[in-house]
């Protein structure tokens, strides 16, 4: 079967790699496309994949964002080779193009806040959700059948943590061995309030006695580190799980790094800039594996007292097995 996989954001790359490898091993022909956003394309290339690149990020402005989305759809309509099944995280582009091509599509999501979701829910044929996602409301609203929804008992980060192998030479890439990591909020994302501001400068100041590995999202954020000798940022993308494994604590303005660190047993802080959190983050917070706060002093107090715990890699392996089984099940249904 010829399967089209579309990658539109940096965190998607890690999730897709185990699925990509499994589908290749099963003998399927894969078409990989990507949006030129953040570190998405470089990370795909680091994993040996040369994607077909269509479109880029158009910022937070709704008009430009909508025009950019429509423009990318047109490019995909005329540029994507023939395929039998499409898959992506979020499902916005794959669901639209698949509908126009009269092909089946799979949407994978753990995000309660994504915009343009109505297209995904209206047009996708299959949905893969972590069981923690509260999808019942949209299921009823868009009349999605139970048979279209497949759930798994875990988090999307489990999918790639399952095969994680520690890079014993990772610290050679850094100027220090003992450090905390800070990743800014994604203030350009549509799901972040318009009046949201970053607390990264305050975090830099309150942690000025710690070595800090800074992972900026955008070039403009590098100015926050000016004047600090204890802060270092890489010129090329680092493997996120290695960062999580070696850091003393992960401080991030979004969810992926926090969930990765939490599942690896590393103290994880999310200073996500809104009151509501994704359902998957709420579960980890309730389990005591992830700390939420936008108060720099509270964050510092937590980091100073939090203890590392043991990662549950065997559980992650079971999650991966379950997810790959879901893909095989859907492919069998489509082939029949």
mmCIF file of C-alpha atoms in Angstrom:
data_model
loop_
_atom_site.group_PDB
_atom_site.id
_atom_site.type_symbol
_atom_site.label_atom_id
_atom_site.label_comp_id
_atom_site.label_asym_id
_atom_site.label_seq_id
_atom_site.Cartn_x
_atom_site.Cartn_y
_atom_site.Cartn_z
ATOM 1 C CA UNK A 1 0.000 0.000 0.000
ATOM 2 C CA UNK A 2 1.164 3.532 -0.739
ATOM 3 C CA UNK A 3 0.815 5.657 2.412
ATOM 4 C CA UNK A 4 1.237 9.427 2.610
ATOM 5 C CA UNK A 5 2.523 10.851 5.910
ATOM 6 C CA UNK A 6 2.432 14.625 6.446
ATOM 7 C CA UNK A 7 4.620 16.217 9.155
ATOM 8 C CA UNK A 8 3.791 19.801 10.158
ATOM 9 C CA UNK A 9 5.513 20.379 13.516
ATOM 10 C CA UNK A 10 8.759 19.461 15.260
ATOM 11 C CA UNK A 11 7.319 17.161 17.992
ATOM 12 C CA UNK A 12 5.566 15.106 15.324
ATOM 13 C CA UNK A 13 8.866 13.761 14.000
ATOM 14 C CA UNK A 14 9.646 11.636 17.056
ATOM 15 C CA UNK A 15 6.111 10.221 17.169
ATOM 16 C CA UNK A 16 6.169 9.325 13.511
ATOM 17 C CA UNK A 17 9.563 7.593 13.373
ATOM 18 C CA UNK A 18 8.564 4.273 15.057
ATOM 19 C CA UNK A 19 5.380 4.209 12.943
ATOM 20 C CA UNK A 20 7.392 5.026 9.801
ATOM 21 C CA UNK A 21 9.857 2.203 10.512
ATOM 22 C CA UNK A 22 7.048 -0.277 11.208
ATOM 23 C CA UNK A 23 5.223 0.577 7.990
ATOM 24 C CA UNK A 24 8.467 0.266 5.996
ATOM 25 C CA UNK A 25 9.133 -3.136 7.555
ATOM 26 C CA UNK A 26 5.614 -4.193 6.542
ATOM 27 C CA UNK A 27 6.526 -3.419 2.936
ATOM 28 C CA UNK A 28 4.434 -0.285 2.439
ATOM 29 C CA UNK A 29 5.579 2.507 0.125
ATOM 30 C CA UNK A 30 5.753 5.798 2.039
ATOM 31 C CA UNK A 31 5.481 9.392 0.821
ATOM 32 C CA UNK A 32 6.716 11.933 3.388
ATOM 33 C CA UNK A 33 5.835 15.612 3.182
ATOM 34 C CA UNK A 34 6.668 18.354 5.688
ATOM 35 C CA UNK A 35 5.970 21.966 6.509
ATOM 36 C CA UNK A 36 9.043 24.173 6.867
ATOM 37 C CA UNK A 37 8.451 25.123 10.492
ATOM 38 C CA UNK A 38 10.861 25.287 13.444
ATOM 39 C CA UNK A 39 13.149 22.203 13.427
ATOM 40 C CA UNK A 40 10.762 19.871 11.559
ATOM 41 C CA UNK A 41 12.710 19.460 8.319
ATOM 42 C CA UNK A 42 16.209 19.266 9.932
ATOM 43 C CA UNK A 43 14.982 16.587 12.349
ATOM 44 C CA UNK A 44 13.511 14.515 9.531
ATOM 45 C CA UNK A 45 16.831 14.734 7.695
ATOM 46 C CA UNK A 46 18.688 13.717 10.859
ATOM 47 C CA UNK A 47 16.532 10.583 10.810
ATOM 48 C CA UNK A 48 17.476 9.823 7.206
ATOM 49 C CA UNK A 49 14.264 11.129 5.626
ATOM 50 C CA UNK A 50 14.317 13.719 2.849
ATOM 51 C CA UNK A 51 10.760 15.084 2.860
ATOM 52 C CA UNK A 52 8.918 16.906 0.106
ATOM 53 C CA UNK A 53 8.527 20.384 1.631
ATOM 54 C CA UNK A 54 5.286 22.292 1.157
ATOM 55 C CA UNK A 55 4.543 25.586 2.910
ATOM 56 C CA UNK A 56 5.803 27.249 6.060
ATOM 57 C CA UNK A 57 4.476 28.743 9.288
ATOM 58 C CA UNK A 58 2.491 31.973 8.875
ATOM 59 C CA UNK A 59 2.483 33.259 12.431
ATOM 60 C CA UNK A 60 -0.421 33.903 14.750
ATOM 61 C CA UNK A 61 -2.416 36.316 12.579
ATOM 62 C CA UNK A 62 -5.645 34.485 11.706
ATOM 63 C CA UNK A 63 -5.923 35.909 8.177
ATOM 64 C CA UNK A 64 -2.341 35.083 7.221
ATOM 65 C CA UNK A 65 -2.643 31.706 8.938
ATOM 66 C CA UNK A 66 -5.816 30.848 7.019
ATOM 67 C CA UNK A 67 -4.352 32.028 3.710
ATOM 68 C CA UNK A 68 -1.218 29.997 4.396
ATOM 69 C CA UNK A 69 -3.275 26.905 5.126
ATOM 70 C CA UNK A 70 -5.348 27.307 1.948
ATOM 71 C CA UNK A 71 -2.190 27.916 -0.070
ATOM 72 C CA UNK A 72 -0.560 24.763 1.289
ATOM 73 C CA UNK A 73 -3.686 22.735 0.514
ATOM 74 C CA UNK A 74 -3.563 23.867 -3.108
ATOM 75 C CA UNK A 75 0.121 22.952 -3.361
ATOM 76 C CA UNK A 76 -0.568 19.526 -1.883
ATOM 77 C CA UNK A 77 -3.583 18.908 -4.152
ATOM 78 C CA UNK A 78 -1.457 19.297 -7.251
ATOM 79 C CA UNK A 79 1.865 18.072 -5.875
ATOM 80 C CA UNK A 80 1.243 14.869 -3.918
ATOM 81 C CA UNK A 81 1.631 11.629 -5.915
ATOM 82 C CA UNK A 82 -1.137 9.008 -5.824
ATOM 83 C CA UNK A 83 -1.654 7.339 -2.435
ATOM 84 C CA UNK A 84 -4.040 4.828 -0.856
ATOM 85 C CA UNK A 85 -4.073 6.030 2.762
ATOM 86 C CA UNK A 86 -2.967 9.254 4.478
ATOM 87 C CA UNK A 87 -1.874 9.878 8.047
ATOM 88 C CA UNK A 88 -0.786 12.809 10.188
ATOM 89 C CA UNK A 89 -0.882 14.252 13.671
ATOM 90 C CA UNK A 90 -3.710 16.748 13.671
ATOM 91 C CA UNK A 91 -5.083 15.571 10.340
ATOM 92 C CA UNK A 92 -5.905 19.002 8.892
ATOM 93 C CA UNK A 93 -4.157 18.670 5.534
ATOM 94 C CA UNK A 94 -4.340 14.901 5.114
ATOM 95 C CA UNK A 95 -8.087 14.797 5.777
ATOM 96 C CA UNK A 96 -8.808 17.531 3.199
ATOM 97 C CA UNK A 97 -6.575 16.133 0.465
ATOM 98 C CA UNK A 98 -7.768 12.573 1.065
ATOM 99 C CA UNK A 99 -11.380 13.676 0.761
ATOM 100 C CA UNK A 100 -10.624 15.432 -2.522
ATOM 101 C CA UNK A 101 -8.785 12.333 -3.771
ATOM 102 C CA UNK A 102 -11.490 9.977 -2.411
ATOM 103 C CA UNK A 103 -8.971 8.140 -0.251
ATOM 104 C CA UNK A 104 -8.970 7.190 3.432
ATOM 105 C CA UNK A 105 -7.177 9.167 6.132
ATOM 106 C CA UNK A 106 -6.087 8.663 9.735
ATOM 107 C CA UNK A 107 -5.871 11.527 12.226
ATOM 108 C CA UNK A 108 -3.815 11.117 15.400
ATOM 109 C CA UNK A 109 -4.293 13.673 18.186
ATOM 110 C CA UNK A 110 -3.821 14.310 21.889
ATOM 111 C CA UNK A 111 -4.456 18.051 21.564
ATOM 112 C CA UNK A 112 -7.640 19.585 22.980
ATOM 113 C CA UNK A 113 -6.810 23.105 21.803
ATOM 114 C CA UNK A 114 -5.919 22.842 18.099
ATOM 115 C CA UNK A 115 -7.707 25.226 15.782
ATOM 116 C CA UNK A 116 -9.291 24.136 12.473
ATOM 117 C CA UNK A 117 -10.186 20.841 14.129
ATOM 118 C CA UNK A 118 -13.620 20.922 12.536
ATOM 119 C CA UNK A 119 -12.040 19.980 9.208
ATOM 120 C CA UNK A 120 -10.326 17.009 10.802
ATOM 121 C CA UNK A 121 -13.443 15.792 12.582
ATOM 122 C CA UNK A 122 -15.625 16.281 9.511
ATOM 123 C CA UNK A 123 -13.331 14.655 6.976
ATOM 124 C CA UNK A 124 -11.069 12.033 8.609
ATOM 125 C CA UNK A 125 -12.051 8.371 8.340
ATOM 126 C CA UNK A 126 -10.177 7.111 11.405
ATOM 127 C CA UNK A 127 -9.074 8.738 14.654
ATOM 128 C CA UNK A 128 -6.377 7.542 17.046
ATOM 129 C CA UNK A 129 -6.568 9.095 20.522
ATOM 130 C CA UNK A 130 -4.989 8.416 23.920
ATOM 131 C CA UNK A 131 -7.770 7.172 26.164
ATOM 132 C CA UNK A 132 -7.361 10.291 28.353
ATOM 133 C CA UNK A 133 -8.568 12.594 25.575
ATOM 134 C CA UNK A 134 -12.171 13.687 26.109
ATOM 135 C CA UNK A 135 -13.402 13.216 22.567
ATOM 136 C CA UNK A 136 -17.027 12.283 23.290
ATOM 137 C CA UNK A 137 -18.364 15.819 22.737
ATOM 138 C CA UNK A 138 -16.829 16.213 19.276
ATOM 139 C CA UNK A 139 -17.791 12.647 18.431
ATOM 140 C CA UNK A 140 -21.428 13.515 19.065
ATOM 141 C CA UNK A 141 -21.196 16.918 17.340
ATOM 142 C CA UNK A 142 -19.664 15.544 14.136
ATOM 143 C CA UNK A 143 -21.510 12.213 14.222
ATOM 144 C CA UNK A 144 -18.323 10.168 14.313
ATOM 145 C CA UNK A 145 -18.988 6.437 14.555
ATOM 146 C CA UNK A 146 -17.471 4.341 17.351
ATOM 147 C CA UNK A 147 -15.826 2.168 14.691
ATOM 148 C CA UNK A 148 -13.850 5.197 13.464
ATOM 149 C CA UNK A 149 -12.237 5.834 16.851
ATOM 150 C CA UNK A 150 -9.279 3.820 18.129
ATOM 151 C CA UNK A 151 -7.844 4.550 21.580
ATOM 152 C CA UNK A 152 -4.647 3.439 23.293
ATOM 153 C CA UNK A 153 -3.686 3.303 26.953
ATOM 154 C CA UNK A 154 -0.829 5.765 27.206
ATOM 155 C CA UNK A 155 0.655 8.986 25.867
ATOM 156 C CA UNK A 156 1.934 9.786 22.393
ATOM 157 C CA UNK A 157 5.409 10.264 23.900
ATOM 158 C CA UNK A 158 5.382 6.578 24.941
ATOM 159 C CA UNK A 159 5.466 5.643 21.263
ATOM 160 C CA UNK A 160 9.063 6.773 20.793
ATOM 161 C CA UNK A 161 10.274 6.482 24.383
ATOM 162 C CA UNK A 162 9.705 2.735 23.946
ATOM 163 C CA UNK A 163 12.740 2.436 21.655
ATOM 164 C CA UNK A 164 14.859 5.094 23.329
ATOM 165 C CA UNK A 165 18.548 4.308 23.762
ATOM 166 C CA UNK A 166 20.676 6.719 25.759
ATOM 167 C CA UNK A 167 23.421 8.491 23.801
ATOM 168 C CA UNK A 168 26.435 7.986 26.053
ATOM 169 C CA UNK A 169 28.304 10.743 24.197
ATOM 170 C CA UNK A 170 25.540 13.352 24.429
ATOM 171 C CA UNK A 171 27.250 15.474 27.092
ATOM 172 C CA UNK A 172 30.223 15.937 24.763
ATOM 173 C CA UNK A 173 27.963 18.242 22.707
ATOM 174 C CA UNK A 174 27.390 20.559 25.677
ATOM 175 C CA UNK A 175 29.750 22.961 27.491
ATOM 176 C CA UNK A 176 28.607 21.589 30.894
ATOM 177 C CA UNK A 177 27.501 18.304 32.495
ATOM 178 C CA UNK A 178 25.211 19.622 35.218
ATOM 179 C CA UNK A 179 22.314 21.731 33.946
ATOM 180 C CA UNK A 180 18.612 22.513 33.802
ATOM 181 C CA UNK A 181 16.794 22.990 30.495
ATOM 182 C CA UNK A 182 14.460 25.832 29.530
ATOM 183 C CA UNK A 183 12.218 25.854 26.441
ATOM 184 C CA UNK A 184 10.048 28.975 25.825
ATOM 185 C CA UNK A 185 6.297 29.174 25.356
ATOM 186 C CA UNK A 186 5.064 28.986 21.761
ATOM 187 C CA UNK A 187 3.534 32.463 21.730
ATOM 188 C CA UNK A 188 2.937 32.261 17.972
ATOM 189 C CA UNK A 189 0.618 29.276 18.340
ATOM 190 C CA UNK A 190 -3.079 29.921 17.722
ATOM 191 C CA UNK A 191 -4.073 28.142 20.956
ATOM 192 C CA UNK A 192 -2.087 30.623 23.104
ATOM 193 C CA UNK A 193 -3.968 33.756 24.296
ATOM 194 C CA UNK A 194 -3.155 36.922 22.339
ATOM 195 C CA UNK A 195 -2.033 38.798 25.460
ATOM 196 C CA UNK A 196 0.283 36.003 26.659
ATOM 197 C CA UNK A 197 3.871 36.970 27.488
ATOM 198 C CA UNK A 198 6.971 34.923 28.166
ATOM 199 C CA UNK A 199 8.446 34.330 31.623
ATOM 200 C CA UNK A 200 11.770 33.082 30.233
ATOM 201 C CA UNK A 201 13.710 36.280 31.179
ATOM 202 C CA UNK A 202 12.486 35.921 34.783
ATOM 203 C CA UNK A 203 13.473 32.258 34.815
ATOM 204 C CA UNK A 204 16.947 33.126 33.529
ATOM 205 C CA UNK A 205 17.355 35.624 36.340
ATOM 206 C CA UNK A 206 16.101 33.372 39.147
ATOM 207 C CA UNK A 207 18.235 30.449 37.910
ATOM 208 C CA UNK A 208 21.373 32.526 37.273
ATOM 209 C CA UNK A 209 23.373 30.242 39.581
ATOM 210 C CA UNK A 210 22.516 27.169 37.454
ATOM 211 C CA UNK A 211 23.912 26.082 34.100
ATOM 212 C CA UNK A 212 21.052 26.453 31.612
ATOM 213 C CA UNK A 213 20.583 24.625 28.335
ATOM 214 C CA UNK A 214 18.321 27.023 26.421
ATOM 215 C CA UNK A 215 16.244 25.655 23.539
ATOM 216 C CA UNK A 216 14.738 28.681 21.747
ATOM 217 C CA UNK A 217 11.899 28.126 19.303
ATOM 218 C CA UNK A 218 12.669 31.170 17.183
ATOM 219 C CA UNK A 219 15.798 33.141 16.315
ATOM 220 C CA UNK A 220 14.409 36.248 18.035
ATOM 221 C CA UNK A 221 14.343 34.449 21.411
ATOM 222 C CA UNK A 222 18.114 34.101 21.525
ATOM 223 C CA UNK A 223 18.346 37.710 22.731
ATOM 224 C CA UNK A 224 16.970 36.558 26.112
ATOM 225 C CA UNK A 225 20.310 34.833 26.782
ATOM 226 C CA UNK A 226 22.471 37.885 26.108
ATOM 227 C CA UNK A 227 24.714 38.829 29.019
ATOM 228 C CA UNK A 228 24.468 35.447 30.782
ATOM 229 C CA UNK A 229 27.591 33.290 30.918
ATOM 230 C CA UNK A 230 25.688 30.333 32.402
ATOM 231 C CA UNK A 231 23.315 29.989 29.422
ATOM 232 C CA UNK A 232 24.099 28.053 26.250
ATOM 233 C CA UNK A 233 21.975 27.186 23.230
ATOM 234 C CA UNK A 234 22.835 24.779 20.403
ATOM 235 C CA UNK A 235 23.145 25.844 16.787
ATOM 236 C CA UNK A 236 21.664 22.537 15.592
ATOM 237 C CA UNK A 237 18.697 20.566 17.000
ATOM 238 C CA UNK A 238 19.503 18.166 19.841
ATOM 239 C CA UNK A 239 17.750 14.840 20.425
ATOM 240 C CA UNK A 240 14.944 15.762 22.800
ATOM 241 C CA UNK A 241 14.960 12.536 24.801
ATOM 242 C CA UNK A 242 18.703 12.847 25.410
ATOM 243 C CA UNK A 243 18.120 16.369 26.692
ATOM 244 C CA UNK A 244 15.401 15.065 29.019
ATOM 245 C CA UNK A 245 17.513 12.145 30.233
ATOM 246 C CA UNK A 246 20.579 14.197 31.150
ATOM 247 C CA UNK A 247 18.955 17.381 32.459
ATOM 248 C CA UNK A 248 18.344 17.919 36.186
ATOM 249 C CA UNK A 249 14.944 19.397 35.390
ATOM 250 C CA UNK A 250 12.947 20.235 32.281
ATOM 251 C CA UNK A 251 11.195 23.633 32.265
ATOM 252 C CA UNK A 252 9.015 24.207 29.215
ATOM 253 C CA UNK A 253 6.278 26.573 28.117
ATOM 254 C CA UNK A 254 4.488 23.801 26.235
ATOM 255 C CA UNK A 255 3.680 20.146 26.793
ATOM 256 C CA UNK A 256 5.840 17.760 24.777
ATOM 257 C CA UNK A 257 9.133 18.219 26.621
ATOM 258 C CA UNK A 258 7.323 18.149 29.968
ATOM 259 C CA UNK A 259 5.619 14.846 29.128
ATOM 260 C CA UNK A 260 8.841 13.328 27.782
ATOM 261 C CA UNK A 261 10.750 14.252 30.917
ATOM 262 C CA UNK A 262 7.930 13.107 33.209
ATOM 263 C CA UNK A 263 7.736 9.693 31.532
ATOM 264 C CA UNK A 264 11.510 9.348 31.872
ATOM 265 C CA UNK A 265 11.241 10.105 35.597
ATOM 266 C CA UNK A 266 12.860 13.554 35.333
ATOM 267 C CA UNK A 267 11.425 16.563 37.246
ATOM 268 C CA UNK A 268 9.176 18.308 34.717
ATOM 269 C CA UNK A 269 7.685 21.799 34.845
ATOM 270 C CA UNK A 270 5.155 23.249 32.405
ATOM 271 C CA UNK A 271 4.670 27.022 32.412
ATOM 272 C CA UNK A 272 2.079 26.768 29.630
ATOM 273 C CA UNK A 273 0.551 30.274 29.206
ATOM 274 C CA UNK A 274 -3.116 29.533 29.774
ATOM 275 C CA UNK A 275 -5.269 28.255 32.635
ATOM 276 C CA UNK A 276 -6.477 25.088 30.893
ATOM 277 C CA UNK A 277 -4.060 22.259 30.165
ATOM 278 C CA UNK A 278 -4.329 19.405 27.700
ATOM 279 C CA UNK A 279 -6.097 16.388 29.162
ATOM 280 C CA UNK A 280 -2.884 14.343 28.906
ATOM 281 C CA UNK A 281 -0.988 16.946 30.936
ATOM 282 C CA UNK A 282 -3.723 17.071 33.562
ATOM 283 C CA UNK A 283 -3.380 13.293 34.011
ATOM 284 C CA UNK A 284 0.391 13.567 34.544
ATOM 285 C CA UNK A 285 -0.110 16.467 36.944
ATOM 286 C CA UNK A 286 -2.642 14.454 38.930
ATOM 287 C CA UNK A 287 -0.141 11.586 39.050
ATOM 288 C CA UNK A 288 2.476 13.966 40.471
ATOM 289 C CA UNK A 289 4.785 13.531 37.465
ATOM 290 C CA UNK A 290 4.430 17.045 36.056
ATOM 291 C CA UNK A 291 4.392 20.385 37.887
ATOM 292 C CA UNK A 292 2.483 23.388 36.530
ATOM 293 C CA UNK A 293 3.211 27.004 37.406
ATOM 294 C CA UNK A 294 4.020 30.384 35.856
ATOM 295 C CA UNK A 295 5.481 31.712 39.082
ATOM 296 C CA UNK A 296 9.305 31.698 38.767
ATOM 297 C CA UNK A 297 9.831 31.365 42.531
ATOM 298 C CA UNK A 298 7.409 28.415 42.762
ATOM 299 C CA UNK A 299 9.214 26.784 39.875
ATOM 300 C CA UNK A 300 12.599 27.297 41.545
ATOM 301 C CA UNK A 301 11.316 25.832 44.809
ATOM 302 C CA UNK A 302 10.000 22.776 42.967
ATOM 303 C CA UNK A 303 13.233 22.217 41.033
ATOM 304 C CA UNK A 304 15.282 22.426 44.246
ATOM 305 C CA UNK A 305 13.175 19.772 46.014
ATOM 306 C CA UNK A 306 12.011 17.452 43.205
ATOM 307 C CA UNK A 307 13.589 14.011 42.952
ATOM 308 C CA UNK A 308 14.268 11.909 39.892
ATOM 309 C CA UNK A 309 12.253 8.673 39.627
ATOM 310 C CA UNK A 310 12.577 5.527 37.549
ATOM 311 C CA UNK A 311 11.321 5.520 33.952
ATOM 312 C CA UNK A 312 8.684 2.946 33.007
ATOM 313 C CA UNK A 313 10.111 1.851 29.657
ATOM 314 C CA UNK A 314 8.347 -1.517 29.696
ATOM 315 C CA UNK A 315 4.990 0.252 29.899
ATOM 316 C CA UNK A 316 6.020 2.460 26.962
ATOM 317 C CA UNK A 317 6.896 -0.646 24.929
ATOM 318 C CA UNK A 318 3.392 -1.999 25.525
ATOM 319 C CA UNK A 319 1.914 1.322 24.368
ATOM 320 C CA UNK A 320 3.970 1.227 21.163
ATOM 321 C CA UNK A 321 2.884 -2.347 20.483
ATOM 322 C CA UNK A 322 -0.753 -1.335 20.969
ATOM 323 C CA UNK A 323 -0.476 1.675 18.618
ATOM 324 C CA UNK A 324 1.261 -0.297 15.859
ATOM 325 C CA UNK A 325 -1.466 -2.917 16.172
ATOM 326 C CA UNK A 326 -4.072 -0.194 15.609
ATOM 327 C CA UNK A 327 -2.331 0.882 12.414
ATOM 328 C CA UNK A 328 -2.207 -2.698 11.142
ATOM 329 C CA UNK A 329 -5.898 -3.101 11.938
ATOM 330 C CA UNK A 330 -6.854 0.066 10.025
ATOM 331 C CA UNK A 331 -4.696 -0.883 7.023
ATOM 332 C CA UNK A 332 -6.374 -4.305 6.893
ATOM 333 C CA UNK A 333 -9.789 -2.616 6.895
ATOM 334 C CA UNK A 334 -8.783 -0.211 4.099
ATOM 335 C CA UNK A 335 -7.307 -3.013 1.966
ATOM 336 C CA UNK A 336 -10.512 -5.012 2.282
#
